PDB file of C-alpha atoms and ligand atoms in Angstrom:
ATOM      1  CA  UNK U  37      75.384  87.134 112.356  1.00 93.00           C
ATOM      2  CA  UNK U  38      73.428  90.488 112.123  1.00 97.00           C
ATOM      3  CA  UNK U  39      72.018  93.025 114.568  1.00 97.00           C
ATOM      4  CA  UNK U  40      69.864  95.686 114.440  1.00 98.00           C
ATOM      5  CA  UNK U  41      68.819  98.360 117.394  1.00 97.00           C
ATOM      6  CA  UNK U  42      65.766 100.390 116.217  1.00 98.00           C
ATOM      7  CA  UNK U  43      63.685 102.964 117.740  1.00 97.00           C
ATOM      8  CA  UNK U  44      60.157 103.597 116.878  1.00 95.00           C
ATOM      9  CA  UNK U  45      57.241 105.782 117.615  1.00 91.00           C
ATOM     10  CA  UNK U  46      54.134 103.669 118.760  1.00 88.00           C
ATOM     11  CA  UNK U  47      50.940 104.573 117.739  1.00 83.00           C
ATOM     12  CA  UNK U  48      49.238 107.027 119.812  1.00 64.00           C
ATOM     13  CA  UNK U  49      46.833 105.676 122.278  1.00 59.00           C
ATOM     14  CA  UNK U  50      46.100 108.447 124.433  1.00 52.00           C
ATOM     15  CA  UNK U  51      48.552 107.846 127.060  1.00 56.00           C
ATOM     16  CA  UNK U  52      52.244 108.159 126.933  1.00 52.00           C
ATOM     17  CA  UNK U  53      53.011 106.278 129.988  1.00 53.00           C
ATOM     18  CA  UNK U  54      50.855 103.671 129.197  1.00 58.00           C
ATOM     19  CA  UNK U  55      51.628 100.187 127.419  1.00 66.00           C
ATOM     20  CA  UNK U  56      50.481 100.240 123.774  1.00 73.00           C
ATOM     21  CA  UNK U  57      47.285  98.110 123.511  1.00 70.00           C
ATOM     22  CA  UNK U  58      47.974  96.096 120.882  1.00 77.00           C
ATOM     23  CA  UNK U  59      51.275  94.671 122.338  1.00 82.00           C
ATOM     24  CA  UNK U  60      50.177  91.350 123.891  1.00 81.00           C
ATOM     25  CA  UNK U  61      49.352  90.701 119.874  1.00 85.00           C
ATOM     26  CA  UNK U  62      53.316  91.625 118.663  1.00 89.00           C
ATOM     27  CA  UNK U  63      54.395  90.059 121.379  1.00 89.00           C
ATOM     28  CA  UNK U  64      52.716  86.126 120.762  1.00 88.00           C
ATOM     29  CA  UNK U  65      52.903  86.333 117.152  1.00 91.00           C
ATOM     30  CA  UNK U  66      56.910  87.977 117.057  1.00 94.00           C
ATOM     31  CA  UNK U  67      57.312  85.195 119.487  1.00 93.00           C
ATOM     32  CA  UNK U  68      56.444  82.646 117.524  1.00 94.00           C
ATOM     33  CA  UNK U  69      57.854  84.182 114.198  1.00 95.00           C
ATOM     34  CA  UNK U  70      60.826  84.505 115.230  1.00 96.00           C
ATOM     35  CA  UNK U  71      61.456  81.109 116.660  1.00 95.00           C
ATOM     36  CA  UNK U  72      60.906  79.670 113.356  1.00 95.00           C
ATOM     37  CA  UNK U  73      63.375  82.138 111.480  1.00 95.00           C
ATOM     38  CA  UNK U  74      65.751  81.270 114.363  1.00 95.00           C
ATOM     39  CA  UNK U  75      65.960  85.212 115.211  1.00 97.00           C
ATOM     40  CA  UNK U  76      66.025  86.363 118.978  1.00 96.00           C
ATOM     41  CA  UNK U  77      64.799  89.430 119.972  1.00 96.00           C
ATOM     42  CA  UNK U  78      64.515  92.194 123.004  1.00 94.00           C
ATOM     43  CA  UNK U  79      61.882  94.708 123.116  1.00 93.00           C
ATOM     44  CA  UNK U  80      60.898  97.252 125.465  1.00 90.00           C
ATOM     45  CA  UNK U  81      58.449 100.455 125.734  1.00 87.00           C
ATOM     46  CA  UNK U  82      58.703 103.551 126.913  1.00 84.00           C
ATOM     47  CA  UNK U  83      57.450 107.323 127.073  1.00 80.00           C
ATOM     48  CA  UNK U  84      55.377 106.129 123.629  1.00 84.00           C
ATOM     49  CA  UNK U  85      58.859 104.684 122.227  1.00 89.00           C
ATOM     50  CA  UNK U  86      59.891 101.035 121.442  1.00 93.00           C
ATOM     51  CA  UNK U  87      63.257  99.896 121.266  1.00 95.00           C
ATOM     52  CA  UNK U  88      64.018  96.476 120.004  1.00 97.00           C
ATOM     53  CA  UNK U  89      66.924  94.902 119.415  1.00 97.00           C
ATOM     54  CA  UNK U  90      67.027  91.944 116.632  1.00 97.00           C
ATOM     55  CA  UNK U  91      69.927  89.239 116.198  1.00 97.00           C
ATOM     56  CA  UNK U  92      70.641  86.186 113.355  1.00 97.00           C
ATOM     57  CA  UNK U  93      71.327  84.993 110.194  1.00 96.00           C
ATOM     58  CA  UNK U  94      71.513  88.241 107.916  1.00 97.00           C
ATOM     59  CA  UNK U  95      68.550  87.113 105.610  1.00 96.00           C
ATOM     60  CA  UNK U  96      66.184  86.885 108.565  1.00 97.00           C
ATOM     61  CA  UNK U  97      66.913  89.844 110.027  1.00 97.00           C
ATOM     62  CA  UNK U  98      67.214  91.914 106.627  1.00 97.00           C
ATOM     63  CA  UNK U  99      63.268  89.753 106.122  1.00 96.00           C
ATOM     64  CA  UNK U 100      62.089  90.794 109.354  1.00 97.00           C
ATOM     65  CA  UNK U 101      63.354  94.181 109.785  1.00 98.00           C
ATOM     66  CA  UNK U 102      61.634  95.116 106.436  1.00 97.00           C
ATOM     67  CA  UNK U 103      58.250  93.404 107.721  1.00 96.00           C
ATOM     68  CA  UNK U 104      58.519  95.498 111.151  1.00 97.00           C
ATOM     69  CA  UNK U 105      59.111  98.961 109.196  1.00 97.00           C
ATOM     70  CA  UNK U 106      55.808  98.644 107.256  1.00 96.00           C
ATOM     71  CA  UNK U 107      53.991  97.486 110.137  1.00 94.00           C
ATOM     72  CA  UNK U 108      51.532  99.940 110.649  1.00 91.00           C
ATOM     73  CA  UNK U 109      51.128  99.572 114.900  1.00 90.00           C
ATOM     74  CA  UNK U 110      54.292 101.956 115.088  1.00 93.00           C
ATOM     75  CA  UNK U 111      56.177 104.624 112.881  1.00 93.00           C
ATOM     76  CA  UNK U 112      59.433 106.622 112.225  1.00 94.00           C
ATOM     77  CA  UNK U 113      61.484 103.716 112.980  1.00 97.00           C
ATOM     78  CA  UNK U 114      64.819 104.932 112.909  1.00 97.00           C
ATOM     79  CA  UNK U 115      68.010 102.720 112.892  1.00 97.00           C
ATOM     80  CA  UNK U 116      70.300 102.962 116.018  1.00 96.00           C
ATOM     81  CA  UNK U 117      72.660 100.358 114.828  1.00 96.00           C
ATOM     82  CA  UNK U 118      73.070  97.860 112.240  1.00 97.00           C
ATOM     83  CA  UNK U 119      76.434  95.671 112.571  1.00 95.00           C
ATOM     84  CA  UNK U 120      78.078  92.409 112.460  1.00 94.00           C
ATOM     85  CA  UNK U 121      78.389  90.559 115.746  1.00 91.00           C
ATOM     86  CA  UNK U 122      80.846  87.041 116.206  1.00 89.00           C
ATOM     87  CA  UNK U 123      77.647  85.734 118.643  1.00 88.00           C
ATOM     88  CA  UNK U 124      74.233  86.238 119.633  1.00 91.00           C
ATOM     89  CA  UNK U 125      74.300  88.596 122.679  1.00 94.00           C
ATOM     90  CA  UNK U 126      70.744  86.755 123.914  1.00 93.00           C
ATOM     91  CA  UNK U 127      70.725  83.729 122.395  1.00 93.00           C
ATOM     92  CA  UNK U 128      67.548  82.318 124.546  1.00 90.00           C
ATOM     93  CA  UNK U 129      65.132  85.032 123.716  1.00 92.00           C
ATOM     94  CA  UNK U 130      62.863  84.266 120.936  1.00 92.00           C
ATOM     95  CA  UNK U 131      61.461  87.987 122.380  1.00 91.00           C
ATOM     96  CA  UNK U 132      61.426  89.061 125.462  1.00 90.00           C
ATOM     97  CA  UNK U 133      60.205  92.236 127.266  1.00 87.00           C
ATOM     98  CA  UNK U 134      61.815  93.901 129.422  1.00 84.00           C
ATOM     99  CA  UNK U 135      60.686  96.945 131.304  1.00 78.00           C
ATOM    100  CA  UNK U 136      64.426  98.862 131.300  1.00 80.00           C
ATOM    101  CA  UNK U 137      66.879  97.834 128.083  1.00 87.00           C
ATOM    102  CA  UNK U 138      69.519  99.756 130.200  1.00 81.00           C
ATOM    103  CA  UNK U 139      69.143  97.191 133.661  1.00 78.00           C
ATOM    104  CA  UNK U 140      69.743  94.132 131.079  1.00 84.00           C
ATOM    105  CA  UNK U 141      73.192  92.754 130.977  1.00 84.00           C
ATOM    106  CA  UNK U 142      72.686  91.567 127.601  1.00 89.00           C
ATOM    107  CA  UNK U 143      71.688  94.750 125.908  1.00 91.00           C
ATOM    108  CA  UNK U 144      74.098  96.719 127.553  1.00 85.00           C
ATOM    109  CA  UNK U 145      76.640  94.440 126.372  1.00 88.00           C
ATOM    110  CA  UNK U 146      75.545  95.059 123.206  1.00 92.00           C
ATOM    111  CA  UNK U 147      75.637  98.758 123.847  1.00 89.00           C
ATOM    112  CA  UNK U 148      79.181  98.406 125.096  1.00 85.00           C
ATOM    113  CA  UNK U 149      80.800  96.224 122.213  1.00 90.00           C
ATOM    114  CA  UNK U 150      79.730  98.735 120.040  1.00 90.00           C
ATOM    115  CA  UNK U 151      81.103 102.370 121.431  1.00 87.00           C
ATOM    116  CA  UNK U 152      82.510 103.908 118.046  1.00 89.00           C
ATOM    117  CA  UNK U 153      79.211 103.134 116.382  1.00 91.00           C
ATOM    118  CA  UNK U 154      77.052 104.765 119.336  1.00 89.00           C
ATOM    119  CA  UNK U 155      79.285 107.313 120.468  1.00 86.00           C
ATOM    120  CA  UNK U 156      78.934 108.900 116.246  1.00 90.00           C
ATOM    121  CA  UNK U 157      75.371 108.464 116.253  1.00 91.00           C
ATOM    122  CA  UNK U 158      73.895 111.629 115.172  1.00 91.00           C
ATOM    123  CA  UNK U 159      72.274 113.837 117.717  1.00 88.00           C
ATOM    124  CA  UNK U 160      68.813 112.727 116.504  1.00 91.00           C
ATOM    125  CA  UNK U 161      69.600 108.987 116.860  1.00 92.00           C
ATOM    126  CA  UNK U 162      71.230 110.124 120.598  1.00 89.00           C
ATOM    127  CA  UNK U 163      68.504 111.999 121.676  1.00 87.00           C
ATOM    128  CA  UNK U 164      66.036 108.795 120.392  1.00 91.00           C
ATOM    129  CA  UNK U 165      68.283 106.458 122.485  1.00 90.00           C
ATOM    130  CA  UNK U 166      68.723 108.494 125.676  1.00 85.00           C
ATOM    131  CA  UNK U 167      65.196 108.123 126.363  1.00 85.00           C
ATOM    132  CA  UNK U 168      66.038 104.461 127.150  1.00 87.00           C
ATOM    133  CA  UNK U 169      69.059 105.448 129.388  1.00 81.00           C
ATOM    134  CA  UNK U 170      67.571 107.232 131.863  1.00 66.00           C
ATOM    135  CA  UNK U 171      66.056 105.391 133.629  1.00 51.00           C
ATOM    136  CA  UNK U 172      65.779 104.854 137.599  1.00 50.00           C
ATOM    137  CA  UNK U 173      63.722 102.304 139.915  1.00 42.00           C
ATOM    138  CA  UNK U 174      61.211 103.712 141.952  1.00 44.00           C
ATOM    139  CA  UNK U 175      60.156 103.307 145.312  1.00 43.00           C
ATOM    140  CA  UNK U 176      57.507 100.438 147.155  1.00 52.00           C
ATOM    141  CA  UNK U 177      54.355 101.816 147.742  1.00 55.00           C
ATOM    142  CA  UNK U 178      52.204  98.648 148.490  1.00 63.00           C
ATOM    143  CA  UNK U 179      53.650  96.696 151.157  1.00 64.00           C
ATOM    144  CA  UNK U 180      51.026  94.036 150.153  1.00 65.00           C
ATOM    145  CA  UNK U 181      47.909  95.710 150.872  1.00 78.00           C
ATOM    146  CA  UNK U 182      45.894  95.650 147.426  1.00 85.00           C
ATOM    147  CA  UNK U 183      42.462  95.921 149.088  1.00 84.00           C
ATOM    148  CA  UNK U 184      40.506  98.484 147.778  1.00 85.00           C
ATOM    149  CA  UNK U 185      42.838 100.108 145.688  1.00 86.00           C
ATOM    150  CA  UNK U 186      42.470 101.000 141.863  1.00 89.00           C
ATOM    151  CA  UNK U 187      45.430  99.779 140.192  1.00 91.00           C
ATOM    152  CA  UNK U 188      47.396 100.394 137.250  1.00 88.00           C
ATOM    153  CA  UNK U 189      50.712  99.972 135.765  1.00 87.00           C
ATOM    154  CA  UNK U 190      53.217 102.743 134.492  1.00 80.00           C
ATOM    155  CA  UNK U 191      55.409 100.795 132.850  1.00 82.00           C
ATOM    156  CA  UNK U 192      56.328  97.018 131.590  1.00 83.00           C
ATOM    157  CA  UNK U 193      58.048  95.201 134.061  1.00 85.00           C
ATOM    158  CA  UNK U 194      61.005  93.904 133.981  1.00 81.00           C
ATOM    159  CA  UNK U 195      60.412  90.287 132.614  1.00 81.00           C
ATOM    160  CA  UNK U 196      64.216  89.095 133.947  1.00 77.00           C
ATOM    161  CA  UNK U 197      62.471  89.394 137.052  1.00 79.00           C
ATOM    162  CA  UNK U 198      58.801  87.687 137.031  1.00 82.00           C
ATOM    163  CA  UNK U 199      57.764  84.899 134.415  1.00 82.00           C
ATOM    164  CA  UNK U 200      56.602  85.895 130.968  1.00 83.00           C
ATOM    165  CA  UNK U 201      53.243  84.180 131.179  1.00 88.00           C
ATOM    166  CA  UNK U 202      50.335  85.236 128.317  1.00 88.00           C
ATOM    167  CA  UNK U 203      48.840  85.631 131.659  1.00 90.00           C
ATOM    168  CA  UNK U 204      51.114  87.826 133.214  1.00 92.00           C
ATOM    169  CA  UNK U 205      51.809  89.670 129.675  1.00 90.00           C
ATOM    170  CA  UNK U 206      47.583  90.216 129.480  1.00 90.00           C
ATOM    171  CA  UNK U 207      47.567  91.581 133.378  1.00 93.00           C
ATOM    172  CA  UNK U 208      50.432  93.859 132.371  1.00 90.00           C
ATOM    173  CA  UNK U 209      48.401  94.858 128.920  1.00 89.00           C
ATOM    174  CA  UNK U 210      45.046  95.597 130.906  1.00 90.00           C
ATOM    175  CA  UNK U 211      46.681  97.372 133.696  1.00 91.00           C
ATOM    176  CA  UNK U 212      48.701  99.725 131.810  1.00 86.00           C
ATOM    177  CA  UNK U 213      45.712 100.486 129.717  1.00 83.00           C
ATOM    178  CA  UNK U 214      43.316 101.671 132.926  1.00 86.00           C
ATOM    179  CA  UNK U 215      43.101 101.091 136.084  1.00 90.00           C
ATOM    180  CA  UNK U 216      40.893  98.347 137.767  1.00 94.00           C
ATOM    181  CA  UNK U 217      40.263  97.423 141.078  1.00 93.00           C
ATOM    182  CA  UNK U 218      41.906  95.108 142.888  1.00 92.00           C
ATOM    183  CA  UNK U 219      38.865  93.396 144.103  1.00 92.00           C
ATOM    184  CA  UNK U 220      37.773  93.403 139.865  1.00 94.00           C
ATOM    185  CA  UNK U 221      40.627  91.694 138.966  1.00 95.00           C
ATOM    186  CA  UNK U 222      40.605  88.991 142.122  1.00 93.00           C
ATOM    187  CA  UNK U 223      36.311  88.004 140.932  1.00 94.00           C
ATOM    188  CA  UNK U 224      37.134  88.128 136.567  1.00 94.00           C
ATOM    189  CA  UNK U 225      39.231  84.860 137.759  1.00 92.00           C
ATOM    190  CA  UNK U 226      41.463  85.216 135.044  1.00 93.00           C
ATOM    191  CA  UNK U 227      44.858  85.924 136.371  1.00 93.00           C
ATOM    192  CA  UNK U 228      44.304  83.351 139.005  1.00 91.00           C
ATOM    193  CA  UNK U 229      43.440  83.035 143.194  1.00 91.00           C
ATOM    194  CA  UNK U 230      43.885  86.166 144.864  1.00 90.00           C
ATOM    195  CA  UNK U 231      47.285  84.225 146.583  1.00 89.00           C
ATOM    196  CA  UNK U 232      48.227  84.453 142.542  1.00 92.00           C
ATOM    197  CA  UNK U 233      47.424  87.431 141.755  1.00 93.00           C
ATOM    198  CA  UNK U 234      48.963  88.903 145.301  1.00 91.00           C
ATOM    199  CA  UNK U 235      52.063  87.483 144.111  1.00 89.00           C
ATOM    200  CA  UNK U 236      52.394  89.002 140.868  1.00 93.00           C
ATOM    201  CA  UNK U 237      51.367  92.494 142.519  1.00 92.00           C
ATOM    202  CA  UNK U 238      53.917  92.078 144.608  1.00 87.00           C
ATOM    203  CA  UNK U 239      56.573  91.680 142.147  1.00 86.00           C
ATOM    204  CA  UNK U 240      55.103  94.722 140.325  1.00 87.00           C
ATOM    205  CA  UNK U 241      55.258  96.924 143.611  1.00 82.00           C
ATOM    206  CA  UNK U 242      58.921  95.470 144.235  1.00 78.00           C
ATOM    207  CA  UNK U 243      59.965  96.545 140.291  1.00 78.00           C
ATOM    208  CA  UNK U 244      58.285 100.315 141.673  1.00 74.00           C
ATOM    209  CA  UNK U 245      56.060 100.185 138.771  1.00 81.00           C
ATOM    210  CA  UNK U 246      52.615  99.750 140.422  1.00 85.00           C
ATOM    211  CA  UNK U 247      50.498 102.443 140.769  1.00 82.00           C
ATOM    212  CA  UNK U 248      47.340 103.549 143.372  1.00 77.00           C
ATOM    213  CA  UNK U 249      45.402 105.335 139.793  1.00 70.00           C
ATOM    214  CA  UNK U 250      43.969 107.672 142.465  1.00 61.00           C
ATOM    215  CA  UNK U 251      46.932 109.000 144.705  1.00 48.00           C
ATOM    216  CA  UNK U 252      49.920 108.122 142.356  1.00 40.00           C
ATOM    217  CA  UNK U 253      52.592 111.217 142.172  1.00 41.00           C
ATOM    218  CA  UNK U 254      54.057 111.434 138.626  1.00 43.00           C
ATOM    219  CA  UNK U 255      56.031 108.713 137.467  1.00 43.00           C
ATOM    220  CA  UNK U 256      58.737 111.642 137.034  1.00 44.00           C
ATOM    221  CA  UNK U 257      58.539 112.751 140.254  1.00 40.00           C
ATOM    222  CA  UNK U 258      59.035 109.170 141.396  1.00 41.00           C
ATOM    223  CA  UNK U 259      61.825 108.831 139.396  1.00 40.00           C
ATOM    224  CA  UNK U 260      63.840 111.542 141.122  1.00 40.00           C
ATOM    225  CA  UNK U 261      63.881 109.922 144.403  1.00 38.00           C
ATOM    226  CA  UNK U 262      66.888 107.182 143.758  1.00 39.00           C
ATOM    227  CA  UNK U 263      70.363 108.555 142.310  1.00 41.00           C
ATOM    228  CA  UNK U 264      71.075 105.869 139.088  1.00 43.00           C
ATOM    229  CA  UNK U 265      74.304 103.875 139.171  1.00 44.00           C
ATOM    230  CA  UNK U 266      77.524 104.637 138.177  1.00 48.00           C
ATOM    231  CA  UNK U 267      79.428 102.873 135.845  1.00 57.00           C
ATOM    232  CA  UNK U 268      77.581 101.688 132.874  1.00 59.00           C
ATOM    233  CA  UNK U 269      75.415 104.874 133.000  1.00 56.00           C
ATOM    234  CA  UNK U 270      78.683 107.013 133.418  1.00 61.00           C
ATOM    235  CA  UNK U 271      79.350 105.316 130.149  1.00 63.00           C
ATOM    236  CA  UNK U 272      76.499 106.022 127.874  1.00 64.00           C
ATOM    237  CA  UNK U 273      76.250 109.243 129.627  1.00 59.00           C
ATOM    238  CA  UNK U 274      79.421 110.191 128.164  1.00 64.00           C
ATOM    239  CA  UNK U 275      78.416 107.648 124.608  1.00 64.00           C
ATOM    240  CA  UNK U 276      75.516 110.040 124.641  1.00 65.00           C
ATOM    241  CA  UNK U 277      77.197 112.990 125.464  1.00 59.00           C
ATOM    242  CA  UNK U 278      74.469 113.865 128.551  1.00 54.00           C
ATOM    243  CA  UNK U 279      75.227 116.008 131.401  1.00 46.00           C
ATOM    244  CA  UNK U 280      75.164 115.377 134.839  1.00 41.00           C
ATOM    245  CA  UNK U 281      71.455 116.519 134.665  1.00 43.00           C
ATOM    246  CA  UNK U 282      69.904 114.442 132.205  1.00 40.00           C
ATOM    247  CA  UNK U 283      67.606 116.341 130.055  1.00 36.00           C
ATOM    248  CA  UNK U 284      66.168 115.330 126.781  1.00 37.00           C
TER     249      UNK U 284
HETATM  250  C1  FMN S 478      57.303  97.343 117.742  1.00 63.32           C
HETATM  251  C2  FMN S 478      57.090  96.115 116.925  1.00 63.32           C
HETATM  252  C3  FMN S 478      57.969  95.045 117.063  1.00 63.32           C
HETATM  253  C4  FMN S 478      57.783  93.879 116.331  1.00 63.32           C
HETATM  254  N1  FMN S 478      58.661  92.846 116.483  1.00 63.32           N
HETATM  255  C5  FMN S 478      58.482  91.717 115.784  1.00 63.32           C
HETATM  256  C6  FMN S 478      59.374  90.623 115.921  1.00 63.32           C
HETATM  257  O1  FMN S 478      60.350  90.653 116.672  1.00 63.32           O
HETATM  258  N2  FMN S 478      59.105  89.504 115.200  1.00 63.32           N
HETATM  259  C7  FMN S 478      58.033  89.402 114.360  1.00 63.32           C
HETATM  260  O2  FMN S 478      57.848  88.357 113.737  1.00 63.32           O
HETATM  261  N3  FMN S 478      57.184  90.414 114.215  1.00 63.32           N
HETATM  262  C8  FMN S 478      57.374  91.565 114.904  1.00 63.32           C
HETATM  263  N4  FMN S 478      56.492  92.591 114.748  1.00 63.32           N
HETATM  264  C9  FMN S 478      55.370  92.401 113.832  1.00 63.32           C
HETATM  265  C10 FMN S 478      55.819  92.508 112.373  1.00 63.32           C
HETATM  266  O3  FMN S 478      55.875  93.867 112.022  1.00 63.32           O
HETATM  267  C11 FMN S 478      54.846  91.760 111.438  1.00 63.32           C
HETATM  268  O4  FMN S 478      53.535  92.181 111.680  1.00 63.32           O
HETATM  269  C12 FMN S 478      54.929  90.269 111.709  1.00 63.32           C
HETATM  270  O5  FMN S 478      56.248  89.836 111.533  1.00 63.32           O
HETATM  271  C13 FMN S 478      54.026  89.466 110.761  1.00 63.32           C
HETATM  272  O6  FMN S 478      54.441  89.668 109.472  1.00 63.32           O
HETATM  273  P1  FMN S 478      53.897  88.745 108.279  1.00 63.32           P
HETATM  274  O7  FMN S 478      52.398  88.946 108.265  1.00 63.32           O
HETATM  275  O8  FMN S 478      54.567  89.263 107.046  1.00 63.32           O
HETATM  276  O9  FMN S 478      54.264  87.336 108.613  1.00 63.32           O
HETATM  277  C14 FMN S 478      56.674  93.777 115.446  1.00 63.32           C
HETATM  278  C15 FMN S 478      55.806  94.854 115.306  1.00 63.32           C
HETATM  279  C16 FMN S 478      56.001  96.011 116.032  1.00 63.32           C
HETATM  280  C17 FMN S 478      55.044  97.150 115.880  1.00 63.32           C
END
């Protein structure tokens, strides 16, 4: 079984913080791709950066990987690893999105059966990953009052967390792409009742990743306001060879 860790540059749209707009498209047709080559897949955004992470048979991959370098929605994709694994570290993910590769079990897992391999990555290939690895959760803002707010999205969120809906996945792409109103989104009717849609805003607040577009502080001010684990981030810290203050 193969496995390959890229990173990529996405194509600029204007807004670093913002999802890519054409990623509700990869996402349903990788989906569906790479069900039927029996791959499985995680990918996840950030800072105008996409790290994926594919697993399978060797041919697949090899097929695949060779598809997604050419594909002309991203660019300098650049290798992070490229090894032999005994299993599939996510065997149930066709693809899935996550917000944070470094608050999923199964990717750090990955990260952590392979330390000789990351820890000789050249400092370009470091630098590339680190990006991923630094990252905190934010604070609630909401507390369930959506009324009359303008609402966007900084970043994906963490699909462990909230169901992976088109739905859900096309609220995500709109959001992170501008900001609408709260009462906008409730009369369009298309991510459901207001109870619905409450719901899923909720879950965004909770995840820190909601924003009010007209009084939001920087998303890296935000960011500085919870200390980040120990232990696994010790780890890559030292894989990665950051200091204490994590600068890129
Ligand atoms: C960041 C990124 C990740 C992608 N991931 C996948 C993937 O996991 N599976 C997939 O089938 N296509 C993925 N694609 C799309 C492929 O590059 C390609 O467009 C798709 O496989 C269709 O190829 P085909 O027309 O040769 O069938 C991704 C594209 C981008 C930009």
């Amino acid at each position: 079984m193969k496995c390959i860790i890229y990173v990529s540059k996405a194509l600029d749209d204007g807004n670093d913080k913002t999802i890519p707009k054409g990623l509700s498209t990869i996402f349903r047709q990788a989906r569906k791709k790479n069900k039927e080559l029996g791959v499985t897949s995680v990918l996840s955004y950030r800072q105008g950066y996409y790290i994926q992470a594919i697993e399978g048979e060797a041919n697949a991959v090899d097929a695949l990987f060779a598809s997604i370098i050419n594909d002309e929605r991203h660019q300098r994709v650049t290798t992070i690893l490229d090894t032999q694994t005994e299993q599939p570290f996510f065997p149930e993910w066709s693809m899935k999105l996550v917000e944070s590769v470094s608050r999923i079990a199964e990717f750090r897992s990955l990260i952590e059966h392979h330390p000789n391999e990351v820890s000789q990555l050249p400092d370009n290939k470091k630098k590339l990953l680190r990006l991923f690895f630094n990252h905190k959760a934010t604070e609630n803002e909401f507390l369930g009052s959506y009324q009359g707010r303008n609402l966007s999205l900084h970043a994906w969120p963490d699909f462990t967390l909230i169901k992976q809906s088109p739905t859900i996945i096309e609220l995500c792409a709109q959001l992170t792409n501008q900001s609408h109103s709260y009462e906008d989104l409730v009369n369009s009717r298309k991510f459901g009742t207001a109870g619905q849609i409450n719901k899923i805003l909720d879950n965004f607040d909770k995840q820190g990743i909601l924003v009010n577009a007209s009084t939001a502080p920087e998303p890296n001010k935000r960011e500085e306001q919870k200390p980040e684990s120990a232990g696994f981030y010790a780890k890559m810290r030292n894989f990665l060879g950051l200091s204490v203050k994590n600068e890129l």
